[in-house]
Amino acid sequence: MFIVKKIGKIPVFTAGILIGLGVLGFIKYSSGSRHSTKETFSGPKHDFTLNALKNKDNLVSLAVIGSGPAGMMAGVYGARALRDTVIFEGDKPGGLLMDTTDVENWPGENAINGPDIITKLRAQAKKLGVFFLQESIESADLSQWPYRLITDNGTQLHALTVIIATGATPKRLGIPGEDENWGSGVSACAVCDAPFFKGRDVMVIGGGDSAVEEAIQLAPYVNKVTIMVRKDTMRAAASMQERLKNYANINIWYNVELQEILSNDQGSVTSVVIYDNREKRSDTVAIDGVFLAIGHSPNTAIFNEQLAMDQEGHILVTDRTQKTSVAGVFAAGDVEDSTYRQAGVAAASGIRAALDADQFLGSIGITKEYMDSLNEQLFVQQLASIVRDIPSFFSVNDLKAYEKSKDTIMFVIFYSDTCSSSAQMMPIFQEFCQENDDYLFAKVNSDAAQELVQHFFVHKVPCIFAFKNGELIGRCNGLMSKQQLGEFAATFQE
Ligand code: NDP
């Protein structure tokens, strides 16, 4: 069975343009290696004295950017080392594993869903005391210590150490018709979009493990899948290629490259121009959908010119550690790994990064006791007082457009400004929202959103609906205490 798991936007840790940083020594090295040599690896020399922390607010010992397996395990080890640790979950919480179905090579599991791995890791990290913030880091200034990070919500903090675990984004071909048809016939996520191609003919571009996985995810839905491989062999592991034999409707076409994607006036993909690089001939082939599986680019834009990177933008780490070219800044997972790119390896590198960060903090005299003494200056102290914004929905489209609700349970409260029970319920709902960042929340003013009221047959407010993967999974009418709200939420936990 396939579960729709798209979390909307492609993961982008959008490039905040950093002006006048005056950082020394960065450099995109031509080295393809994931470990650099000492000669090519030097960042700014900071003065790591405790004086530098005076008069700084929102201090955090360990800021982890990204919430895939690398970020989660960095969090687990950070918290276990009793470091105040915050994970910034980013635009795509959980990372690429959220788009994966069966994972058969995660330690200790015969087969497990990608999102289930993330759910377990998140719960483990949270139990150990990691703080999660559903925000992306939009800019980072590594030119001064403590390092200044700014989130997409404008939250500014000062991190004593940073672990970059921002992962990677699927690559694009850069051919005509690709951008124009993106999301309506061109996709990089079969798990998300396969159900839209029922009974149709589709292509998967690429010859690696991802291409095999995409084809297998598409096969049960579509009429025919053709894997388009540009060489005369596939790069995918033999075991992965073997799995293809179980699917009669998957074909492989070798020595072909895509040149253009064509669509009709309705914006539906109709055909592609392919180039047979053996016959040296171009042809137009009818097709309904194109799925790209041609590798990934590391999400490092905000660190350009600040950290040593290879030509593809992977952050270089050194000396068999996760240390980057800036002391106190570490990288883990696909953002630095151009070789192995496995969830298990990413998790392990997150562990290493956190151990490195802990060791670094110790070496400059930062202890838990010292951090506790800073009290009001600590970001984690402030976190408790940040009021989570509950978005308002006005139409069915608002609800549908709230793509992040997929995979995460979302509670939507219908209320009325003129109803005293609603007035009592809203602060309880807000408090519950504040204490439960595992869920998403939204509110509907029933006086202003008649379409939603009629669509969901709301006859009484307050009334709370629960959604998952865009589907209604439960509802509860009337005024509730926080405990009752918790019990209602608990009924949806697997
Ligand atoms: P890979 O880099 O391994 O493969 C990319 C594929 O895309 C290659 O076949 C490459 O061709 C092809 N390609 C690249 N650019 C183009 C282009 N412009 N036109 C046509 N084809 C192109 O990436 P994957 O995403 O497949 O895998 C990344 C990593 O993730 C790997 O380490 C893989 O093992 C792992 N993975 C593991 C899975 C699992 O274990 N279940 C599932 C998915 C991924 P060429 O060979 O000619 O360079």
Coordinates of C-alpha atoms and ligand atoms in Angstrom, one line a residue:
M1 CA 0.0 0.0 0.0
F2 CA 1.2 3.5 -0.8
I3 CA 0.7 6.4 1.4
V4 CA 0.8 9.9 0.1
K5 CA 3.5 11.7 2.0
K6 CA 4.4 14.9 0.2
I7 CA 5.3 17.7 2.5
G8 CA 4.7 20.3 -0.1
K9 CA 7.7 22.4 -0.9
I10 CA 11.0 21.1 -2.1
P11 CA 13.4 21.4 0.9
V12 CA 15.1 24.7 0.5
F13 CA 17.1 26.3 3.2
T14 CA 16.7 29.4 1.1
A15 CA 19.8 31.4 0.5
G16 CA 19.8 34.4 2.7
I17 CA 22.3 36.7 1.1
L18 CA 25.1 37.5 3.5
I19 CA 26.7 40.8 2.9
G20 CA 30.1 41.8 4.1
L21 CA 30.9 38.9 6.3
G22 CA 34.6 39.3 5.9
V23 CA 35.1 35.5 6.4
L24 CA 38.4 34.2 5.4
G25 CA 39.4 31.1 3.5
F26 CA 36.4 29.5 1.7
I27 CA 36.7 28.2 -1.2
K28 CA 35.0 25.7 -3.4
Y29 CA 37.7 23.1 -3.7
S30 CA 38.0 21.0 -6.8
S31 CA 38.5 17.9 -4.6
G32 CA 35.7 15.4 -4.9
S33 CA 36.7 13.8 -1.6
R34 CA 34.6 14.1 1.5
H35 CA 37.6 14.7 3.7
S36 CA 39.9 17.6 2.8
T37 CA 43.6 17.9 3.5
K38 CA 44.9 20.3 6.2
E39 CA 46.5 22.6 3.6
T40 CA 43.2 23.4 1.9
F41 CA 41.1 23.6 5.0
S42 CA 41.2 26.8 7.0
G43 CA 38.4 29.0 8.2
P44 CA 38.3 32.2 10.3
K45 CA 40.2 32.2 13.6
H46 CA 37.7 33.0 16.3
D47 CA 38.4 34.0 19.9
F48 CA 36.4 31.4 21.8
T49 CA 36.4 33.2 25.2
L50 CA 33.4 33.1 27.5
N51 CA 33.5 37.0 27.4
A52 CA 32.1 36.8 23.9
L53 CA 28.9 35.4 25.4
K54 CA 28.3 38.5 27.5
N55 CA 25.4 40.6 26.4
K56 CA 24.3 38.0 23.8
D57 CA 20.8 36.8 23.9
N58 CA 19.1 33.6 22.7
L59 CA 22.3 31.6 23.3
V60 CA 22.2 27.8 22.5
S61 CA 24.9 25.3 23.1
L62 CA 24.0 23.2 20.1
A63 CA 21.9 24.2 17.1
V64 CA 21.1 21.4 14.7
I65 CA 19.9 22.5 11.3
G66 CA 17.8 19.8 9.7
S67 CA 15.6 17.0 10.9
G68 CA 16.5 13.9 8.8
P69 CA 18.3 11.0 10.4
A70 CA 21.6 13.0 10.7
G71 CA 19.9 15.9 12.5
M72 CA 17.8 13.6 14.8
M73 CA 20.8 11.5 15.9
A74 CA 22.8 14.7 16.4
G75 CA 20.0 15.9 18.7
V76 CA 19.9 12.6 20.6
Y77 CA 23.6 12.7 21.3
G78 CA 23.6 16.4 22.1
A79 CA 20.8 16.0 24.7
R80 CA 22.5 12.9 26.2
A81 CA 25.6 15.0 26.6
L82 CA 23.4 17.4 28.6
R83 CA 23.9 20.1 26.1
D84 CA 20.9 22.4 25.5
T85 CA 20.0 21.3 22.0
V86 CA 17.6 22.8 19.5
I87 CA 16.7 21.1 16.2
F88 CA 15.4 23.4 13.5
E89 CA 13.2 21.2 11.5
G90 CA 13.2 23.2 8.2
D91 CA 10.7 23.3 5.4
K92 CA 10.6 19.6 5.0
P93 CA 10.6 18.1 8.5
G94 CA 12.1 14.6 8.4
G95 CA 13.9 15.2 5.0
L96 CA 13.9 12.8 2.1
L97 CA 13.0 9.7 4.2
M98 CA 9.5 11.2 4.4
D99 CA 9.2 10.4 0.6
T100 CA 10.3 6.8 1.0
T101 CA 8.1 3.8 1.6
D102 CA 9.8 0.5 2.6
V103 CA 13.3 0.8 3.9
E104 CA 14.9 -2.6 4.2
N105 CA 18.4 -1.5 5.3
W106 CA 17.7 0.5 8.4
P107 CA 19.5 -1.1 11.4
G108 CA 17.5 -3.7 13.2
E109 CA 14.4 -3.5 11.0
N110 CA 13.4 -6.0 8.3
A111 CA 11.3 -3.3 6.7
I112 CA 10.1 0.0 7.9
N113 CA 8.5 3.0 6.4
G114 CA 10.7 6.1 6.0
P115 CA 8.3 8.3 7.9
D116 CA 8.1 5.8 10.7
I117 CA 11.9 6.0 11.1
I118 CA 11.6 9.7 11.5
T119 CA 8.6 9.5 13.9
K120 CA 10.6 7.1 16.1
L121 CA 13.8 9.2 16.0
R122 CA 11.9 12.4 16.8
A123 CA 10.1 10.8 19.8
Q124 CA 13.4 9.5 21.1
A125 CA 15.1 12.9 20.7
K126 CA 12.2 14.7 22.3
K127 CA 12.1 12.3 25.3
L128 CA 15.8 13.0 25.9
G129 CA 15.1 16.7 26.0
V130 CA 15.8 18.0 22.5
F131 CA 13.8 21.2 21.7
F132 CA 12.2 21.3 18.2
L133 CA 11.4 24.4 16.3
Q134 CA 9.3 24.1 13.1
E135 CA 11.3 26.9 11.4
S136 CA 14.1 27.0 8.8
I137 CA 17.4 28.7 9.2
E138 CA 17.4 31.3 6.5
S139 CA 20.8 32.9 7.1
A140 CA 23.9 32.1 9.1
D141 CA 26.8 34.3 10.0
L142 CA 29.9 32.2 10.8
S143 CA 32.2 35.1 10.8
Q144 CA 31.8 35.8 14.5
W145 CA 31.4 33.5 17.5
P146 CA 28.9 32.8 18.9
Y147 CA 27.4 32.0 15.4
R148 CA 24.4 34.1 14.5
L149 CA 21.5 32.2 12.9
I150 CA 18.2 33.7 11.7
T151 CA 15.1 31.7 11.1
D152 CA 12.4 32.3 8.4
N153 CA 10.3 33.7 11.2
G154 CA 12.9 36.3 12.0
T155 CA 14.0 34.5 15.2
Q156 CA 17.6 35.3 15.8
L157 CA 19.9 33.2 18.0
H158 CA 23.5 32.8 18.9
A159 CA 24.8 29.3 18.7
L160 CA 28.0 28.1 20.4
T161 CA 28.1 25.1 18.0
V162 CA 26.2 24.4 14.9
I163 CA 25.6 21.0 13.2
I164 CA 24.5 21.4 9.6
A165 CA 22.3 18.4 8.6
T166 CA 20.3 20.1 5.8
G167 CA 20.4 17.2 3.5
A168 CA 20.0 17.3 -0.3
T169 CA 17.4 18.2 -2.9
P170 CA 16.6 16.2 -6.0
K171 CA 18.4 17.4 -9.1
R172 CA 16.6 18.7 -12.2
L173 CA 17.5 18.1 -15.8
G174 CA 17.5 21.8 -16.9
I175 CA 15.7 21.0 -20.2
P176 CA 12.8 22.9 -21.9
G177 CA 9.4 22.0 -20.5
E178 CA 10.7 20.8 -17.2
D179 CA 10.1 23.9 -15.0
E180 CA 6.8 24.8 -16.9
N181 CA 5.4 21.4 -16.2
W182 CA 6.8 20.9 -12.7
G183 CA 4.1 19.5 -10.4
S184 CA 1.7 18.9 -13.3
G185 CA 3.3 15.9 -15.1
V186 CA 6.9 16.3 -14.0
S187 CA 7.8 15.2 -10.5
A188 CA 10.7 13.9 -8.4
C189 CA 8.5 12.1 -5.9
A190 CA 6.6 8.9 -7.0
V191 CA 5.4 8.3 -3.5
C192 CA 3.7 11.7 -3.5
D193 CA 2.3 11.7 -7.1
A194 CA 1.9 8.1 -8.3
P195 CA -1.9 8.1 -7.5
F196 CA -2.4 10.9 -10.0
F197 CA -1.1 8.7 -12.9
K198 CA -3.5 5.8 -12.5
G199 CA -3.6 3.8 -15.8
R200 CA -1.2 6.2 -17.5
D201 CA 2.2 5.7 -19.1
V202 CA 5.1 7.3 -17.3
M203 CA 8.9 7.5 -17.5
V204 CA 11.5 7.5 -14.8
I205 CA 14.7 9.2 -15.7
G206 CA 17.9 7.9 -14.1
G207 CA 19.7 4.6 -13.5
G208 CA 20.5 4.6 -9.8
D209 CA 18.7 3.1 -6.8
S210 CA 16.3 6.0 -6.7
A211 CA 15.2 5.3 -10.2
V212 CA 14.4 1.7 -9.3
E213 CA 12.6 2.7 -6.2
E214 CA 10.5 5.3 -8.1
A215 CA 9.6 2.8 -10.8
I216 CA 8.5 0.2 -8.2
Q217 CA 6.4 2.8 -6.4
L218 CA 4.7 3.8 -9.7
A219 CA 4.2 0.3 -11.1
P220 CA 1.0 -0.6 -9.1
Y221 CA -0.8 2.5 -10.2
V222 CA 0.3 3.1 -13.8
N223 CA -0.2 1.2 -17.1
K224 CA 3.5 1.2 -18.0
V225 CA 6.8 2.6 -16.5
T226 CA 9.8 3.1 -18.7
I227 CA 13.1 3.7 -17.0
M228 CA 15.3 5.9 -19.2
V229 CA 19.0 5.2 -18.6
R230 CA 21.5 7.4 -20.4
K231 CA 24.3 4.7 -20.4
D232 CA 24.1 1.1 -21.4
T233 CA 24.0 -0.1 -17.8
M234 CA 22.2 0.9 -14.7
R235 CA 24.2 2.2 -11.7
A236 CA 21.6 0.7 -9.2
A237 CA 22.7 -2.1 -6.9
A238 CA 22.3 -5.6 -8.3
S239 CA 19.7 -6.4 -5.6
M240 CA 17.6 -3.4 -6.5
Q241 CA 17.7 -4.3 -10.2
E242 CA 16.7 -7.8 -9.3
R243 CA 13.5 -6.4 -7.7
L244 CA 12.4 -5.0 -11.1
K245 CA 11.9 -8.5 -12.4
N246 CA 8.8 -8.7 -10.3
Y247 CA 7.0 -6.0 -12.3
A248 CA 5.8 -6.9 -15.7
N249 CA 4.9 -3.3 -16.5
I250 CA 8.4 -1.9 -15.9
N251 CA 10.7 -1.6 -19.0
I252 CA 14.2 -0.3 -19.2
W253 CA 15.4 1.8 -22.2
Y254 CA 19.2 2.3 -22.4
N255 CA 21.3 4.9 -24.1
V256 CA 18.6 7.5 -24.1
E257 CA 18.6 11.1 -22.9
L258 CA 15.7 13.5 -22.4
Q259 CA 15.8 16.7 -24.5
E260 CA 12.4 18.3 -24.0
I261 CA 9.1 17.8 -22.3
L262 CA 6.0 18.8 -24.2
S263 CA 2.5 19.6 -22.9
N264 CA -0.9 20.5 -24.3
D265 CA -2.9 23.7 -23.9
Q266 CA -4.5 22.2 -20.7
G267 CA -1.0 22.0 -19.2
S268 CA -0.8 18.2 -19.2
V269 CA 2.4 16.5 -20.3
T270 CA 1.8 14.7 -23.6
S271 CA 5.2 13.6 -24.9
V272 CA 9.0 14.0 -24.6
V273 CA 11.8 14.4 -27.1
I274 CA 14.4 11.8 -26.5
Y275 CA 17.9 11.4 -27.9
D276 CA 19.2 8.0 -28.6
N277 CA 22.9 8.5 -28.1
R278 CA 23.9 5.3 -29.9
E279 CA 21.8 5.8 -33.0
K280 CA 22.5 9.6 -32.7
R281 CA 18.8 10.3 -33.4
S282 CA 16.0 12.3 -31.7
D283 CA 12.4 11.1 -31.5
T284 CA 9.2 12.2 -29.9
V285 CA 7.6 9.7 -27.6
A286 CA 4.1 10.0 -26.2
I287 CA 4.0 10.0 -22.3
D288 CA 1.8 11.2 -19.5
G289 CA 4.3 11.8 -16.7
V290 CA 8.0 12.2 -16.1
F291 CA 9.6 11.3 -12.8
L292 CA 13.2 12.4 -12.2
A293 CA 15.6 10.3 -10.2
I294 CA 18.9 11.7 -11.3
G295 CA 20.6 12.3 -7.9
H296 CA 20.6 15.1 -5.4
S297 CA 22.3 18.4 -4.7
P298 CA 23.4 19.3 -1.2
N299 CA 21.4 22.1 0.5
T300 CA 24.3 24.4 1.3
A301 CA 23.3 27.7 -0.3
I302 CA 23.3 29.7 3.0
F303 CA 26.9 28.6 3.8
N304 CA 28.3 29.5 0.4
E305 CA 31.5 31.5 0.8
Q306 CA 31.6 30.6 4.5
L307 CA 32.6 26.9 4.5
A308 CA 34.9 24.8 2.4
M309 CA 32.9 22.8 -0.1
D310 CA 33.5 20.5 -3.0
Q311 CA 32.5 21.4 -6.5
E312 CA 29.0 20.1 -6.1
G313 CA 28.5 22.1 -2.9
H314 CA 29.0 19.3 -0.3
I315 CA 30.5 20.7 2.9
L316 CA 34.0 19.3 3.4
V317 CA 34.8 17.6 6.7
T318 CA 38.2 16.8 7.9
D319 CA 40.5 14.4 9.8
R320 CA 37.9 11.6 10.1
T321 CA 35.6 13.9 12.0
Q322 CA 32.5 15.9 11.1
K323 CA 34.5 19.2 11.6
T324 CA 34.1 21.7 8.9
S325 CA 36.5 24.5 8.0
V326 CA 35.0 26.7 10.7
A327 CA 35.8 25.6 14.3
G328 CA 32.6 24.7 16.2
V329 CA 30.6 24.1 13.0
F330 CA 30.0 20.5 12.0
A331 CA 28.3 18.8 9.1
A332 CA 26.5 15.5 8.9
G333 CA 24.5 13.4 6.4
D334 CA 23.9 14.0 2.7
V335 CA 25.0 17.6 3.0
E336 CA 28.6 16.4 3.4
D337 CA 28.4 12.9 2.1
S338 CA 28.8 12.5 -1.6
T339 CA 29.9 8.8 -1.3
Y340 CA 27.6 6.7 0.8
R341 CA 24.3 8.6 1.0
Q342 CA 22.5 6.1 3.1
A343 CA 20.1 6.9 6.0
G344 CA 22.1 4.7 8.4
V345 CA 25.3 6.5 7.5
A346 CA 23.7 9.8 7.9
A347 CA 22.4 8.9 11.3
A348 CA 25.9 7.7 12.3
S349 CA 27.5 10.9 11.1
G350 CA 25.0 12.9 13.1
I351 CA 26.2 11.0 16.2
R352 CA 29.8 11.8 15.3
A353 CA 29.0 15.4 14.8
A354 CA 27.3 15.7 18.2
L355 CA 30.3 14.0 19.9
D356 CA 32.6 16.4 18.1
A357 CA 30.4 19.3 19.2
D358 CA 30.4 18.2 22.8
Q359 CA 34.1 17.8 22.7
F360 CA 34.5 21.3 21.2
L361 CA 32.3 22.8 23.9
G362 CA 34.3 21.1 26.6
S363 CA 37.6 22.3 25.1
I364 CA 36.5 26.0 25.4
G365 CA 35.2 25.6 28.9
I366 CA 31.5 25.4 28.3
T367 CA 29.8 23.2 30.9
K368 CA 26.2 22.5 31.6
E369 CA 26.6 24.4 34.9
Y370 CA 28.0 27.4 33.1
M371 CA 25.1 27.4 30.6
D372 CA 22.5 27.0 33.4
S373 CA 24.1 30.1 35.0
L374 CA 23.3 32.2 31.9
N375 CA 19.6 31.5 32.5
E376 CA 17.6 34.3 30.8
Q377 CA 20.2 34.5 28.0
L378 CA 19.4 30.9 26.9
F379 CA 17.3 30.4 23.8
V380 CA 15.7 27.3 25.3
Q381 CA 14.4 29.5 28.2
Q382 CA 12.8 31.8 25.6
L383 CA 11.3 28.9 23.6
A384 CA 8.8 28.2 26.2
S385 CA 7.4 31.7 25.9
I386 CA 7.2 31.7 22.1
V387 CA 3.5 31.7 21.3
R388 CA 2.8 29.3 18.4
D389 CA 0.7 31.0 15.7
I390 CA -2.5 29.1 14.9
P391 CA -3.3 29.8 11.2
S392 CA -6.9 30.7 10.2
F393 CA -8.7 28.8 7.4
F394 CA -11.5 30.4 5.4
S395 CA -12.2 27.9 2.7
V396 CA -11.8 24.2 1.8
N397 CA -8.9 25.3 -0.5
D398 CA -7.1 26.7 2.5
L399 CA -7.4 23.4 4.2
K400 CA -6.2 21.5 1.1
A401 CA -3.4 23.9 0.5
Y402 CA -2.1 23.2 4.0
E403 CA 0.3 20.6 2.7
K404 CA 2.2 20.2 5.8
S405 CA -0.8 18.5 7.3
K406 CA 0.1 15.4 5.4
D407 CA 1.8 12.8 7.7
T408 CA 1.2 15.0 10.7
I409 CA -2.1 15.0 12.5
M410 CA -3.8 18.4 12.3
F411 CA -6.5 19.6 14.6
V412 CA -8.8 22.3 13.3
I413 CA -11.1 24.1 15.8
F414 CA -14.4 25.7 14.6
Y415 CA -15.4 28.6 16.9
S416 CA -17.5 31.6 16.9
D417 CA -16.7 35.1 18.3
T418 CA -20.2 35.3 19.8
C419 CA -20.2 31.9 21.6
S420 CA -19.2 31.8 25.3
S421 CA -18.1 28.1 25.1
S422 CA -15.8 29.1 22.2
A423 CA -14.4 31.9 24.3
Q424 CA -13.6 29.4 27.0
M425 CA -12.2 26.8 24.6
M426 CA -9.8 29.0 22.6
P427 CA -7.2 29.5 25.3
I428 CA -7.3 25.8 26.1
F429 CA -6.8 25.0 22.5
Q430 CA -3.9 27.5 22.3
E431 CA -2.3 26.1 25.4
F432 CA -2.6 22.5 24.0
C433 CA -1.1 23.7 20.7
Q434 CA 1.8 25.3 22.7
E435 CA 2.6 22.1 24.5
N436 CA 2.2 19.7 21.5
D437 CA 4.5 20.6 18.7
D438 CA 4.1 17.1 17.2
Y439 CA 0.7 18.2 15.8
L440 CA -0.4 21.0 13.5
F441 CA -3.2 23.3 14.5
A442 CA -5.6 25.6 12.7
K443 CA -8.7 27.6 13.5
V444 CA -11.9 28.4 11.6
N445 CA -14.1 31.3 12.6
S446 CA -17.5 29.8 11.7
D447 CA -19.1 33.2 11.2
A448 CA -16.6 34.0 8.5
A449 CA -16.1 30.6 6.8
Q450 CA -19.6 29.4 5.7
E451 CA -18.1 27.1 3.0
L452 CA -16.1 25.1 5.6
V453 CA -19.1 25.1 8.0
Q454 CA -21.3 23.6 5.3
H455 CA -18.7 21.3 3.9
F456 CA -18.1 19.6 7.3
F457 CA -21.7 19.9 8.5
V458 CA -20.8 21.9 11.6
H459 CA -23.9 22.6 13.6
K460 CA -22.3 23.4 16.9
V461 CA -19.2 25.2 18.1
P462 CA -16.7 24.7 19.5
C463 CA -16.0 21.7 17.4
I464 CA -12.6 20.1 16.7
F465 CA -11.7 18.0 13.6
A466 CA -8.7 15.8 13.2
F467 CA -7.0 15.4 9.8
K468 CA -4.2 13.2 8.6
N469 CA -2.8 12.9 5.1
G470 CA -5.5 15.4 4.0
E471 CA -8.3 13.1 5.3
L472 CA -10.8 13.6 8.1
I473 CA -10.0 11.0 10.8
G474 CA -12.1 12.2 13.7
R475 CA -14.3 15.0 15.2
C476 CA -15.3 16.0 18.7
N477 CA -18.1 18.5 19.6
G478 CA -18.4 20.8 22.6
L479 CA -16.2 22.4 25.2
M480 CA -13.3 20.3 26.3
S481 CA -10.7 20.5 29.0
K482 CA -7.0 20.3 28.1
Q483 CA -7.0 16.7 29.5
Q484 CA -10.0 15.7 27.3
L485 CA -8.2 17.3 24.3
G486 CA -5.1 15.2 25.1
E487 CA -7.3 12.1 25.3
F488 CA -8.9 12.9 22.0
A489 CA -5.5 13.4 20.4
A490 CA -4.2 10.2 22.0
T491 CA -6.8 8.1 20.2
F492 CA -5.0 8.8 16.9
Q493 CA -1.6 7.6 18.1
E494 CA -0.7 4.3 16.5
Ligands
NDP1 P1 22.8 8.3 -8.1 O1 23.7 9.4 -8.1 O2 23.2 7.0 -7.5 O3 22.2 7.9 -9.5 C1 21.8 9.0 -10.4 C2 21.4 8.3 -11.7 O4 20.9 9.4 -12.5 C3 22.6 7.7 -12.4 O5 22.2 6.6 -13.1 C4 23.0 8.8 -13.4 O6 23.5 8.3 -14.6 C5 21.6 9.4 -13.7 N1 21.7 10.8 -14.2 C6 22.3 11.8 -13.6 N2 22.2 12.9 -14.4 C7 21.4 12.6 -15.4 C8 20.9 13.3 -16.5 N3 21.1 14.6 -16.7 N4 20.2 12.6 -17.4 C9 19.9 11.3 -17.3 N5 20.4 10.5 -16.2 C10 21.1 11.2 -15.3 O7 21.5 8.8 -7.3 P2 20.3 8.1 -6.5 O8 19.4 9.2 -6.1 O9 19.8 7.0 -7.4 O10 21.0 7.4 -5.3 C11 21.7 8.3 -4.3 C12 22.1 7.4 -3.1 O11 21.0 7.0 -2.4 C13 22.9 6.2 -3.6 O12 23.9 6.0 -2.7 C14 21.9 5.1 -3.4 O13 22.5 3.9 -3.1 C15 21.0 5.6 -2.3 N6 19.7 5.1 -2.3 C16 19.4 3.9 -1.7 C17 18.1 3.4 -1.7 C18 17.9 2.1 -1.0 O14 18.8 1.5 -0.5 N7 16.6 1.6 -0.8 C19 17.0 4.0 -2.5 C20 17.4 5.2 -3.2 C21 18.7 5.7 -3.1 P3 25.0 7.8 -14.7 O15 25.0 6.4 -14.0 O16 25.2 7.7 -16.2 O17 25.9 8.8 -14.0

